[in-house]
Coordinates of C-alpha atoms in Angstrom, one line a residue:
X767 CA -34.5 -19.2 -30.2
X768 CA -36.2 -22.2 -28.9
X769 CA -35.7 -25.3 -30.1
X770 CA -38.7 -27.2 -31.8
X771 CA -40.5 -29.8 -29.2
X772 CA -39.3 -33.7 -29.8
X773 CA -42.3 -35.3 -30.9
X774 CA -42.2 -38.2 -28.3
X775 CA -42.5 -35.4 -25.5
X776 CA -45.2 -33.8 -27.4
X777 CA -47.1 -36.9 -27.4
X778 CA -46.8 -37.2 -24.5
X779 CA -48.0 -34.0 -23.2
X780 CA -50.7 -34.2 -25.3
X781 CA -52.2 -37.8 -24.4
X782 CA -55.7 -38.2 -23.6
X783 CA -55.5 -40.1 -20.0
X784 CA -54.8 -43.6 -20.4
X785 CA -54.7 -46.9 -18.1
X786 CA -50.6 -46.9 -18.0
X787 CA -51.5 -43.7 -16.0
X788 CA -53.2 -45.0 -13.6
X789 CA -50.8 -48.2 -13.4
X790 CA -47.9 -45.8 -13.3
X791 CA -49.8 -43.7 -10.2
X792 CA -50.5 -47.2 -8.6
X793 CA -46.9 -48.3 -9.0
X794 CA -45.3 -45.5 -7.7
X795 CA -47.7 -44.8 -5.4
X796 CA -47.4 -48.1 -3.2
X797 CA -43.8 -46.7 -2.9
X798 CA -45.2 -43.6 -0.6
X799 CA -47.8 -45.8 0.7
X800 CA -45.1 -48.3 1.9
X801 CA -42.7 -45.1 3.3
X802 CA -45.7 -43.1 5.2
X803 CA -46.8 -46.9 6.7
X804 CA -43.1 -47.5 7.7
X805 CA -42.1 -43.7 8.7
X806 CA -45.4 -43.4 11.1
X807 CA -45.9 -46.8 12.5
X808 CA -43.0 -46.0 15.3
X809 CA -44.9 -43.4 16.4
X810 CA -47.9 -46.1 17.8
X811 CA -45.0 -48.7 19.9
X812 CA -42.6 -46.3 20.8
X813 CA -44.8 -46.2 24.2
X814 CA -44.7 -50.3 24.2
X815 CA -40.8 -50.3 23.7
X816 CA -40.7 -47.7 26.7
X817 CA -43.2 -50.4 28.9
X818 CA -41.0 -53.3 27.7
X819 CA -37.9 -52.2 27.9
X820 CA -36.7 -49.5 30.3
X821 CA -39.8 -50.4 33.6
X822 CA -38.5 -49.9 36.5
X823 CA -39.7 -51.8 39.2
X824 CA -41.9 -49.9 41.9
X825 CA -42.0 -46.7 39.5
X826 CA -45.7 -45.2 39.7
X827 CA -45.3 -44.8 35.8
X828 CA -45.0 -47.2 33.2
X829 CA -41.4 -47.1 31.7
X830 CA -40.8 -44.8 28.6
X831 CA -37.7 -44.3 26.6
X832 CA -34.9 -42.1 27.5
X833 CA -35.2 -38.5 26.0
X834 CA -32.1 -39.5 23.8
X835 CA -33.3 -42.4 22.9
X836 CA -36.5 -41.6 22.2
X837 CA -35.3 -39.4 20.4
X838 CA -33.1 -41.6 17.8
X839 CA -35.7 -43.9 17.5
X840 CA -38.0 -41.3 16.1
X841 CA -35.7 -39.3 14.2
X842 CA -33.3 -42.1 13.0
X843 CA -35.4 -42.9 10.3
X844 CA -35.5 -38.8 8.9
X845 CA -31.7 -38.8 9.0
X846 CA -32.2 -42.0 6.5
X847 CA -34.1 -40.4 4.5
X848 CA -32.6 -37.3 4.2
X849 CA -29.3 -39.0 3.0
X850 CA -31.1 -41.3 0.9
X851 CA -32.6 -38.4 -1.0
X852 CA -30.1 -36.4 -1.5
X853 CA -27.6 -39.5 -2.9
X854 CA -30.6 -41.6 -5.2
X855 CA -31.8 -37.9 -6.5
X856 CA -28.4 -37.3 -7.9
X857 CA -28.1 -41.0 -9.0
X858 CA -31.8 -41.0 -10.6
X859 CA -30.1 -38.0 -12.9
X860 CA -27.0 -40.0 -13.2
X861 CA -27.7 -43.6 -14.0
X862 CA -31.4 -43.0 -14.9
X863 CA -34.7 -43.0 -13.0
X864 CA -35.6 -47.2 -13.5
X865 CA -32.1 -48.1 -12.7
X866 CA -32.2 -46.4 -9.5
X867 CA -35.7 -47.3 -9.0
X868 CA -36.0 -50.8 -7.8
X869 CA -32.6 -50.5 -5.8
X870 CA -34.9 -48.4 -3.0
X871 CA -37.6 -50.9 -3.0
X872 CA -35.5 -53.8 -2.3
X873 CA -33.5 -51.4 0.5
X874 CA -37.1 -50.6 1.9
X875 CA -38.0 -54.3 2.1
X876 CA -34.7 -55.7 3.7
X877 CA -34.6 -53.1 6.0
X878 CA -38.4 -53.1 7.3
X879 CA -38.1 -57.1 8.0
X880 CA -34.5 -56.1 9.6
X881 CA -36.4 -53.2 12.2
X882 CA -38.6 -55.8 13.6
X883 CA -35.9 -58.4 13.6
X884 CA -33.6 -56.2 15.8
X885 CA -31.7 -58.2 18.4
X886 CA -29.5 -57.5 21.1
X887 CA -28.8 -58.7 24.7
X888 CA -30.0 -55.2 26.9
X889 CA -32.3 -52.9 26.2
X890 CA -29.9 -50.3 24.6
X891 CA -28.6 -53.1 22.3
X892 CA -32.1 -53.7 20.8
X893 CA -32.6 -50.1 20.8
X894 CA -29.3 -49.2 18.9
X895 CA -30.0 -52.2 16.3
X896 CA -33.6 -51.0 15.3
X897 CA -32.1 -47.5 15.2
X898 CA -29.2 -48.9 12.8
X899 CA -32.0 -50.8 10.4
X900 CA -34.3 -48.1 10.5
X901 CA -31.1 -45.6 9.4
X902 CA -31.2 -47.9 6.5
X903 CA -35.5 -47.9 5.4
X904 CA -35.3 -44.3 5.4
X905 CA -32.5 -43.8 3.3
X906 CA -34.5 -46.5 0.7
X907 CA -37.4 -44.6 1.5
X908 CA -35.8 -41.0 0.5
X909 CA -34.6 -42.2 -2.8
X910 CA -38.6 -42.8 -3.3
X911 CA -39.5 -38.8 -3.4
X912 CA -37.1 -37.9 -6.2
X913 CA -37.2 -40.8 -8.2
X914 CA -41.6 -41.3 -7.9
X915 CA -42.3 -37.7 -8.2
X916 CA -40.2 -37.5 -11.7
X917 CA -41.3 -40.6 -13.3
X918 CA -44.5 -39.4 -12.9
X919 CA -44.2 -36.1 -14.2
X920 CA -42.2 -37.1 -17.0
X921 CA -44.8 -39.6 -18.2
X922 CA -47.9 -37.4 -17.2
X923 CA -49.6 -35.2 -19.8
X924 CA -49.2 -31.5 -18.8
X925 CA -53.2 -31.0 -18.7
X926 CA -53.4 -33.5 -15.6
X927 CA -49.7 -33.9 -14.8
X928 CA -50.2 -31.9 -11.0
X929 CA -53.2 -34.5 -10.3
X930 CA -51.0 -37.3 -11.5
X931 CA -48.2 -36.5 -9.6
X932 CA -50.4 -35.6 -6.6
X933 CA -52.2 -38.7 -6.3
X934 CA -48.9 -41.2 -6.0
X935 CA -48.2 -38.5 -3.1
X936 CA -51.9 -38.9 -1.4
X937 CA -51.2 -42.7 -1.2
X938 CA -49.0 -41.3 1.8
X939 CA -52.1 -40.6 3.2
X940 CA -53.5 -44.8 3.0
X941 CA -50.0 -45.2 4.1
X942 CA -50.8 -43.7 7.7
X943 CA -54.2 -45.2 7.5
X944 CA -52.8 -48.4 6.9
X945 CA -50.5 -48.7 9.4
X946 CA -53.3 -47.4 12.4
X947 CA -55.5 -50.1 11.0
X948 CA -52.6 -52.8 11.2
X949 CA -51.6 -51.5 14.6
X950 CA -55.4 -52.0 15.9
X951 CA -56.2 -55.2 14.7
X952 CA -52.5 -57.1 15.9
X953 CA -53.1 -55.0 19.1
X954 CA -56.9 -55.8 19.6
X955 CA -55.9 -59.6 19.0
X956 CA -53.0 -60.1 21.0
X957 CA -54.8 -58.4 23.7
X958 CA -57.9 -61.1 23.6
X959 CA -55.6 -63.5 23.6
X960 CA -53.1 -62.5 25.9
X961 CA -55.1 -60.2 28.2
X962 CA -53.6 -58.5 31.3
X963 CA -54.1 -55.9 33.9
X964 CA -53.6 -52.2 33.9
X965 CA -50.5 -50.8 34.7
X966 CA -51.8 -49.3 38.2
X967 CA -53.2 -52.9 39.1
X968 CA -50.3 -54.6 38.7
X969 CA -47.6 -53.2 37.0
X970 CA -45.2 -56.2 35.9
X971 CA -47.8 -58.1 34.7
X972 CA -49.2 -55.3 32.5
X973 CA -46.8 -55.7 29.9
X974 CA -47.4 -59.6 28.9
X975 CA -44.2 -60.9 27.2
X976 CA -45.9 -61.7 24.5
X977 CA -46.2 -57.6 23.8
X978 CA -42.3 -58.2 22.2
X979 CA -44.2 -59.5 19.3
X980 CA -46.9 -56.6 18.5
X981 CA -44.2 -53.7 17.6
X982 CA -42.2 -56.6 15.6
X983 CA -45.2 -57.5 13.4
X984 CA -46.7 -54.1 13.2
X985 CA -42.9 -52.5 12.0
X986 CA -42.4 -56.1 9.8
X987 CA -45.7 -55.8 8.1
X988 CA -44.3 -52.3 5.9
X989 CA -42.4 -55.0 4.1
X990 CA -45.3 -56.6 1.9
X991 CA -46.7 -53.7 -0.1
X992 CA -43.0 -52.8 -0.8
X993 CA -42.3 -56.3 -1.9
X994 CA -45.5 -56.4 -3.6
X995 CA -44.6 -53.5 -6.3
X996 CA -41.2 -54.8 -7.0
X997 CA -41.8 -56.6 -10.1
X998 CA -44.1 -54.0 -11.8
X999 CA -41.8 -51.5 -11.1
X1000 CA -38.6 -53.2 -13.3
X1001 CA -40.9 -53.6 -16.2
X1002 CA -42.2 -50.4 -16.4
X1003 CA -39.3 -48.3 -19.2
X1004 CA -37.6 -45.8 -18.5
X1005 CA -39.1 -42.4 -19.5
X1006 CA -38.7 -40.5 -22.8
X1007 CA -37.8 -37.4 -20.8
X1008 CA -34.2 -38.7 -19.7
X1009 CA -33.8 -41.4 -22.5
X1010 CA -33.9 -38.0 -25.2
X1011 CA -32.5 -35.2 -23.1
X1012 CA -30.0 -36.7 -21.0
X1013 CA -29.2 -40.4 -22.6
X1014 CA -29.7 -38.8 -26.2
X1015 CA -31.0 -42.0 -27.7
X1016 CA -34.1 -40.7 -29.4
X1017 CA -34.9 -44.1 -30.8
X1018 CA -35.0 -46.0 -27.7
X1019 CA -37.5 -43.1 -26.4
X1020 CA -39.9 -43.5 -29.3
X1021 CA -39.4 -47.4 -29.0
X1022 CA -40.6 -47.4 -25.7
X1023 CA -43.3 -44.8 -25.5
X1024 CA -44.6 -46.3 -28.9
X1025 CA -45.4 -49.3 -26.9
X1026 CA -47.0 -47.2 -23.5
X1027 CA -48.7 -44.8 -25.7
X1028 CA -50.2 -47.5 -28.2
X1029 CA -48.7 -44.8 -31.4
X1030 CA -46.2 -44.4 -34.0
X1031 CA -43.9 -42.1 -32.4
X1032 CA -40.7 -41.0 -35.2
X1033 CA -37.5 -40.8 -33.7
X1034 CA -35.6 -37.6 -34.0
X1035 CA -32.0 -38.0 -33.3
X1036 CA -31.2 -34.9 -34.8
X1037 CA -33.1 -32.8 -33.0
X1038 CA -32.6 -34.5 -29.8
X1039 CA -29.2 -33.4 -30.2
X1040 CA -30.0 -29.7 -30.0
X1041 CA -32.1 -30.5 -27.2
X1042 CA -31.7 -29.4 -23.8
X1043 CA -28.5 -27.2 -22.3
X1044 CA -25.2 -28.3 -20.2
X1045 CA -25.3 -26.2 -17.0
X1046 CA -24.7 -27.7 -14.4
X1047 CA -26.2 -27.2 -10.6
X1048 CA -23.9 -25.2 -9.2
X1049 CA -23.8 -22.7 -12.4
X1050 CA -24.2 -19.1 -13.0
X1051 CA -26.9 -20.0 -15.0
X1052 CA -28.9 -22.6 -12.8
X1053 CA -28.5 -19.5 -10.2
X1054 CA -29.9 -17.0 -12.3
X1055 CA -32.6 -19.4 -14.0
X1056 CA -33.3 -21.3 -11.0
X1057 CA -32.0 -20.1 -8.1
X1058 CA -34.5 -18.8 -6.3
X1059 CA -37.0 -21.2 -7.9
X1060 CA -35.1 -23.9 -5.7
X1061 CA -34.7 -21.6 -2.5
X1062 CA -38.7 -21.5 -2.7
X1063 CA -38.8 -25.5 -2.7
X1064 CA -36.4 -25.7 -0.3
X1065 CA -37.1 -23.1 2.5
X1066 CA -41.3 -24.1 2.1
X1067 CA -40.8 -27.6 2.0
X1068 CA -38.5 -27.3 5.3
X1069 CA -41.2 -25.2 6.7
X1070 CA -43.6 -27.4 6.2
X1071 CA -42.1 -30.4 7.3
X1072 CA -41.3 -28.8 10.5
X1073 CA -45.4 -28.6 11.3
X1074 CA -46.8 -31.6 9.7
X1075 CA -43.9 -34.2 11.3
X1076 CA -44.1 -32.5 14.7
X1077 CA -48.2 -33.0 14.8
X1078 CA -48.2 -36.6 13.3
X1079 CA -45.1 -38.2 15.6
X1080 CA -46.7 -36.8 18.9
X1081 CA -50.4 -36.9 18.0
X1082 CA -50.6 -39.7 20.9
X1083 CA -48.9 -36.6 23.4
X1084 CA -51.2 -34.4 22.7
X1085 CA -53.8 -36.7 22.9
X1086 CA -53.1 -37.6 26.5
X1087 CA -52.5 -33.6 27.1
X1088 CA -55.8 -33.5 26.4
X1089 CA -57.3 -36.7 28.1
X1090 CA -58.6 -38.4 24.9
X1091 CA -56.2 -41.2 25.3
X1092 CA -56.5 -42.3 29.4
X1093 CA -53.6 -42.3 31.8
X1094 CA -51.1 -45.0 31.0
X1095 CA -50.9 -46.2 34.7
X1096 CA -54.9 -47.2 33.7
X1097 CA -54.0 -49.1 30.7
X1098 CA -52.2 -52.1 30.2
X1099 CA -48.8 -52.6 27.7
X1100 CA -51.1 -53.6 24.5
X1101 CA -54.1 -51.8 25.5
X1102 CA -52.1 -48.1 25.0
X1103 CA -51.0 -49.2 21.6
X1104 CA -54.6 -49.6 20.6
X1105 CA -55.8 -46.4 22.2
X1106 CA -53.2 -44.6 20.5
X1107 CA -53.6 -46.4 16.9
X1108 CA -57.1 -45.8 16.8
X1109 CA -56.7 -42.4 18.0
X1110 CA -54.6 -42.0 15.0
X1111 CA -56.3 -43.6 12.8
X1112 CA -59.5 -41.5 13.2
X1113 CA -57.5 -38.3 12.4
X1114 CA -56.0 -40.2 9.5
X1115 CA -59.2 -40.7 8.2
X1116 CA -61.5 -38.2 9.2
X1117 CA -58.7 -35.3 7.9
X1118 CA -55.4 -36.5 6.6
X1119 CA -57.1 -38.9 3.5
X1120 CA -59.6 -36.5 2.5
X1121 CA -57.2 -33.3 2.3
X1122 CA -54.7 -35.2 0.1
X1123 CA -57.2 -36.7 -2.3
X1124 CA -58.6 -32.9 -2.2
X1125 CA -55.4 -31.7 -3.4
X1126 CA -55.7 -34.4 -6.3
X1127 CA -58.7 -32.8 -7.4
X1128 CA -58.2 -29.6 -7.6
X1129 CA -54.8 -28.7 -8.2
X1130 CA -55.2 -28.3 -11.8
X1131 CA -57.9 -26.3 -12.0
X1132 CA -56.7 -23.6 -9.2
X1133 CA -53.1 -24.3 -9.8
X1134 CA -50.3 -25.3 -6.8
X1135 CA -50.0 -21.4 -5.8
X1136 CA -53.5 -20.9 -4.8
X1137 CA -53.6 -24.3 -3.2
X1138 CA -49.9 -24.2 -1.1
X1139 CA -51.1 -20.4 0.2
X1140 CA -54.4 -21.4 1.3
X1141 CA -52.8 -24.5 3.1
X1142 CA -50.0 -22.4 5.0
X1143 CA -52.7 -19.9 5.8
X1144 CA -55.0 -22.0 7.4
X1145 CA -53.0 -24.1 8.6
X1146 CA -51.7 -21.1 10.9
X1147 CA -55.3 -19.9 11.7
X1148 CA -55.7 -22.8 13.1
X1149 CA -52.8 -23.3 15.3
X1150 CA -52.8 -20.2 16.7
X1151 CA -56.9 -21.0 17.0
X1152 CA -55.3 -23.6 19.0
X1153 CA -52.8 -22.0 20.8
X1154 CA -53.6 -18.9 22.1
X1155 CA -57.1 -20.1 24.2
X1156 CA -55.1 -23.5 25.0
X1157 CA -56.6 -23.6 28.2
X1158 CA -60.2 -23.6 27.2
X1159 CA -59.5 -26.5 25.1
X1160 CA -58.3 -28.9 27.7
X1161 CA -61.5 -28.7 29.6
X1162 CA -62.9 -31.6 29.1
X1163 CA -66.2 -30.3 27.6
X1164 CA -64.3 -28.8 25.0
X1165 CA -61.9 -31.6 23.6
X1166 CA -63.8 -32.4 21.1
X1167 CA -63.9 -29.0 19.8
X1168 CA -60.2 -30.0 20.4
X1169 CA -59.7 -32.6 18.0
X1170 CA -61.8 -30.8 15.1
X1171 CA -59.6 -27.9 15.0
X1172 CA -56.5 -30.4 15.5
X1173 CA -57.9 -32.2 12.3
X1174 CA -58.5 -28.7 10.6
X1175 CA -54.8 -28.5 10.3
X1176 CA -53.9 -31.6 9.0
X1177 CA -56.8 -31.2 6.3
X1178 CA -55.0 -27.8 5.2
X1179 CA -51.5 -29.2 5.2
X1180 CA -52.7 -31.8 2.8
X1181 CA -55.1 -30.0 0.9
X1182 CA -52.1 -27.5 0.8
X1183 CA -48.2 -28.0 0.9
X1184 CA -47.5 -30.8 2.0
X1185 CA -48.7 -32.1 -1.6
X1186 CA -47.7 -29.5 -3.6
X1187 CA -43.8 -29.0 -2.1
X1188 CA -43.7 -32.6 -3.3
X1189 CA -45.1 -32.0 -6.7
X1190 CA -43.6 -28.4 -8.1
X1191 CA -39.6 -29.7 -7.9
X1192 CA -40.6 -32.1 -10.1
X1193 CA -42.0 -29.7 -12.3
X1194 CA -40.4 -26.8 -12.6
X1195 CA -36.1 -27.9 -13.2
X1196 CA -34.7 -29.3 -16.3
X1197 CA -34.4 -32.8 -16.9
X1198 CA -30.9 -33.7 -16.1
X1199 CA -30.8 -31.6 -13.1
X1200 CA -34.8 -32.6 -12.2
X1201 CA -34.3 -35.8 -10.0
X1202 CA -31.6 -33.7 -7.8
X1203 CA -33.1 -30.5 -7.5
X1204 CA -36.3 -32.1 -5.9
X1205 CA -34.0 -34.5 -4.1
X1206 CA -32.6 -31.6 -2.7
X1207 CA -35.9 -30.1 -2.2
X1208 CA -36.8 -33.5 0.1
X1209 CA -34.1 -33.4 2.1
X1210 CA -34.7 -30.0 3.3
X1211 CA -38.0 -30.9 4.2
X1212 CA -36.7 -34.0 6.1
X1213 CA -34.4 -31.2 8.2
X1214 CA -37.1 -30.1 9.0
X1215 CA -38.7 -33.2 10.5
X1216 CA -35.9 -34.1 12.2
X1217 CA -36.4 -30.3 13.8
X1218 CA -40.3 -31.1 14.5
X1219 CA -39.1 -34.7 15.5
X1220 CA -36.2 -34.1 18.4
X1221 CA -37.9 -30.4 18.9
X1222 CA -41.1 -31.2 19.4
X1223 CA -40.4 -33.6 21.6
X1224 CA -38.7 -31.8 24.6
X1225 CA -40.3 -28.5 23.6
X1226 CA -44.0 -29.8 24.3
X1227 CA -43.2 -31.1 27.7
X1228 CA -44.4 -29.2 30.3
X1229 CA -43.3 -26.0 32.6
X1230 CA -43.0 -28.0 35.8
X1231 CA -40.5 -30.4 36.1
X1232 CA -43.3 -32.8 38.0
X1233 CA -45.5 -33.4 35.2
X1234 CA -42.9 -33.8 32.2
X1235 CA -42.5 -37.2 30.6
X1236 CA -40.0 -39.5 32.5
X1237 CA -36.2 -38.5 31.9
X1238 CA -37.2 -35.2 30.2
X1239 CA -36.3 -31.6 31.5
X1240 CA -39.4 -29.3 31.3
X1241 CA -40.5 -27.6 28.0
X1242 CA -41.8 -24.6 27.2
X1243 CA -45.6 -26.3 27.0
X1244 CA -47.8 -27.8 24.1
X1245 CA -49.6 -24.2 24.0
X1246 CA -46.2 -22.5 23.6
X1247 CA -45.0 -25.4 21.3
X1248 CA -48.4 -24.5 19.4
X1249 CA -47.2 -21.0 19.0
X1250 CA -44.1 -21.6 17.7
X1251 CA -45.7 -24.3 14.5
X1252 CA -47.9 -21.3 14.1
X1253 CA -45.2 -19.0 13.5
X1254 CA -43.5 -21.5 11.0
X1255 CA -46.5 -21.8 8.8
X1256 CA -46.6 -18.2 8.2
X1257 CA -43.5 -17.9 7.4
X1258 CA -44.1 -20.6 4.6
X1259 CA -47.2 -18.2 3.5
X1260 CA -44.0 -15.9 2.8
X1261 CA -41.7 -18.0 1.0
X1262 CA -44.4 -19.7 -1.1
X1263 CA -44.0 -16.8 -3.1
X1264 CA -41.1 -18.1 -4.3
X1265 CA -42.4 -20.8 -6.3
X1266 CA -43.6 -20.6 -10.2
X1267 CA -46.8 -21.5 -11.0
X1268 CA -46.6 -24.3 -13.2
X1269 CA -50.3 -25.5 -14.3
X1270 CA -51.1 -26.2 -17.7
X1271 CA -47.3 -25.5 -18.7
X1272 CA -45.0 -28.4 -20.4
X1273 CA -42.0 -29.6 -18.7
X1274 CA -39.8 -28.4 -20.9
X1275 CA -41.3 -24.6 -20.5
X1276 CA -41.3 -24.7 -16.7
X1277 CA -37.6 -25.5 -16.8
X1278 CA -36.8 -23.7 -20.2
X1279 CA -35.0 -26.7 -21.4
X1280 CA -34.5 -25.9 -25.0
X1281 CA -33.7 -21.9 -23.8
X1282 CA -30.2 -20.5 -25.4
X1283 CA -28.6 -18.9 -22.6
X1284 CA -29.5 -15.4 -24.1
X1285 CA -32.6 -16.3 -25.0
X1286 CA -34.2 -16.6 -20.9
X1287 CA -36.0 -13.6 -20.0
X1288 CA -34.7 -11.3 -17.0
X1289 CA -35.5 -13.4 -13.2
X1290 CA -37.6 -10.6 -12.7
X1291 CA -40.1 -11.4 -15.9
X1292 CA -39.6 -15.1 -16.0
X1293 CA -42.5 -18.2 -15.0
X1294 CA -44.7 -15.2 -12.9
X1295 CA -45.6 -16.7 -9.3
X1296 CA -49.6 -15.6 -8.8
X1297 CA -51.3 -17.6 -11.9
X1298 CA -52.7 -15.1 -14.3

């Protein structure tokens, strides 16, 4: 039989919202704001490090960074992260989630001021120390998606807890907007102040030297918000969820949810030593109560990743396929990093904000099944809307057409999975296995950014060999590239299927926490997928 719910996690589920909500949303939150600002922001100067650092003198085009390095500079970061989730999701259920907490803040702000700090005598040298110090953000970074996504659904109410969790995810989406915004106003500056010629006019004098300092600031700034949130998050306790199931101190968990929920809370040590159960992760019994429930996380959150990261790292080459950002031989060094912020920017905001904060509205009243399957399915209409007439849309009458149905797609990947892969592992394990399982579930959707990262990248390049990017063989094309993200988001309609419906559930029912071993239904009958 079940066991009776602790009354500190009733109250909890139970609470009408309150402002230690909204200050927990905020102080989370800034976390992903801080990680999308310092994850996208390379993506607007890796042009500039190109110009600065690898021109070659009498070359018709502007320098641009080897395909391998290139390569690093972009995925570097992702590799961070994927370690850094995996390792701080196993610690969050180890040493607890506030413990853990403030050691990937501190991580994100050392390493942020470190990246624009990077030194070295050549070109390589600077190129191999930002790659070593942005290694190090993104593994602070990944321990933020384990350890922000189960604080907040541990101290959410289970009537909102999907909205909750989703809107410290959508502050990704301020993140990017933040960081296109930064990137235009040090670029617009530094290029009234410091203005120069276009690249085709005179080609060493295009790239001021003063240009060193715009992807130092812009990759330095990341560091404040981070900073910022430090404080707050040390004072926040840590929550009942893992003090009374995993810790077993049922007195400490009242104590300190007394004091957030403003109630007398009774502490139950008796029964919180009935609660819960001892498998472990790599258990008959996680398999058979969980094992595909993970495999869904895992294998749509890959999918996922593998779309969304290619799109938002190499909006600025699609742009130029498409002639909305000019030529670079007709810009100068600092003028390209405006183009492509603000190009950026107007996607961010026109179609990446609105679709997250979307999500945040409805994804407890439709639930995360309808929204993730609507996402992967239009988000593969779309592509292959793009795709298949490819040509059409690279007349220039058309581009704008272009640029709508580009936006389309990142609307429906954030009105869609790429908010709700982040908030059903947090949902849906039990409490000492929750912080790994969706640190597990992360880190296979950072695989597959690092696929859409380094794949993307030589895969979009075009069919003959004279009109690729400098130092890269040809590709298979954008509209072929475009084919093949098409292809992944359908499969992600398939695997979605995978997931349990969690809305309007309790933790502690999603996961089956207080479930005997014989009392858990057959696989076949447990958590039903479609919401019914």
């Amino acid at each position: 039989m079940a066991n009776d719910q602790l009354q500190v996690l009733n109250a909890l589920d139970l609470a009408k919202t309150q402002w230690y909500h909204f200050t927990a949303i905020v102080i989370a939150g800034m976390g992903f704001f801080t990680d999308a600002y310092d994850l996208f922001c390379i993506s607007m100067v890796t042009k500039l490090l190109g110009r600065i650092y690898y021109h070659t003198n009498g070359d018709l085009k502007p320098g641009t960074l080897p395909p391998n390095i290139a390569a690093a500079v972009n995925g570097v970061a992702f590799c961070g992260t994927l370690a850094g989730q995996l390792f701080f999701g196993w610690l969050g259920d180890k040493m607890g989630r506030k413990r853990v907490y403030g050691m990937t803040l501190m991580l994100m702000v050392i390493a942020s001021i470190a990246s624009g700090l990077s030194f070295g005598k050549s070109a390589n040298g600077v190129m191999a120390t930002l790659c070593f110090f942005r290694f190090w953000l993104g593994f602070g970074i990944g321990g933020d998606y384990p350890l922000s996504a189960t604080i907040m659904s541990e101290y959410a109410n289970k009537k909102t807890r999907g909205a909750f969790i989703a809107a410290v995810f959508a502050m990704q989406g301020f993140g990017i907007l933040t960081g296109g915004v930064v990137a235009i106003i040090i670029s617009a500056a530094f290029n009234a102040r410091f203005p120069a010629p276009a690249y085709g006019v005179n080609a060493i004098a295009s790239t001021p030297p003063e240009a060193d300092y715009v992807w130092r600031i812009i990759l330095m700034f990341g560091a404040i918000p981070a900073a910022m949130t430090y404080y707050w998050r040390m004072k926040m306790p840590e929550t009942a969820r893992y003090t009374a199931l995993v810790a077993k101190n049922a007195k400490q968990a009242a104590a300190d949810m007394s004091k957030v929920l403003q109630v007398e809370i009774e502490a139950e040590q008796e029964k919180v030593e009935d609660q819960g159960n001892s498998f472990g992760l790599f258990s008959k019994q996680f398999l058979h109560r969980h094992g595909l429930h993970l495999l869904g996380t895992t294998t749509t959150w890959f999918l996922l990743d593998i779309a969304f990261y290619s799109q938002n790292l190499f909006q600025k080459d699609i742009f130029s396929a498409i002639g909305w950002i000019p030529n670079a031989s007709k810009m100068n060094a600092i003028n390209e990093v405006f183009r492509i912020a603000r190009a950026q920017t107007l996607i961010a905001l026109c179609s990446t904000v609105p679709g997250y904060w979307f999500t945040v509205a409805f994804i407890d009243r439709i639930g995360r099944f309808a929204i993730q399957l609507m996402g992967f399915f239009f988000m593969t209409v779309f592509m292959f809307a793009l795709a298949i007439p490819y040509d059409h849309w690279t007349h220039r009458d058309n581009r704008i057409g272009f640029v709508i149905m580009y936006s389309l797609t990142f609307f429906f990947a954030n009105f869609g999975p790429n908010a709700t892969t982040f908030v059903v592992p947090a949902e849906i394990f039990p409490a000492r296995l929750r912080s790994t399982c969706h640190g597990i579930s992360a880190a296979s959707g950072k695989a597959g950014a690092i696929v859409g990262a380094f794949g993307f990248l030589y895969l979009s390049q075009s069919k003959d060999p004279t009109k690729t990017d400098k130092g890269y063989p040809p590709g298979i094309g954008v509209k072929n590239a475009l084919l093949i993200l098409g292809g992944v988001n359908f499969l992600g309609i398939l695997f979605t299927f995978l997931v349990p419906e969690a809305n309007g559930k309790s933790l502690e029912e999603m996961s089956q926490e207080n479930e005997e071993e014989d009392d858990v239904p057959a696989p076949s009958r447990e958590n039903r997928t479609v919401p019914v």
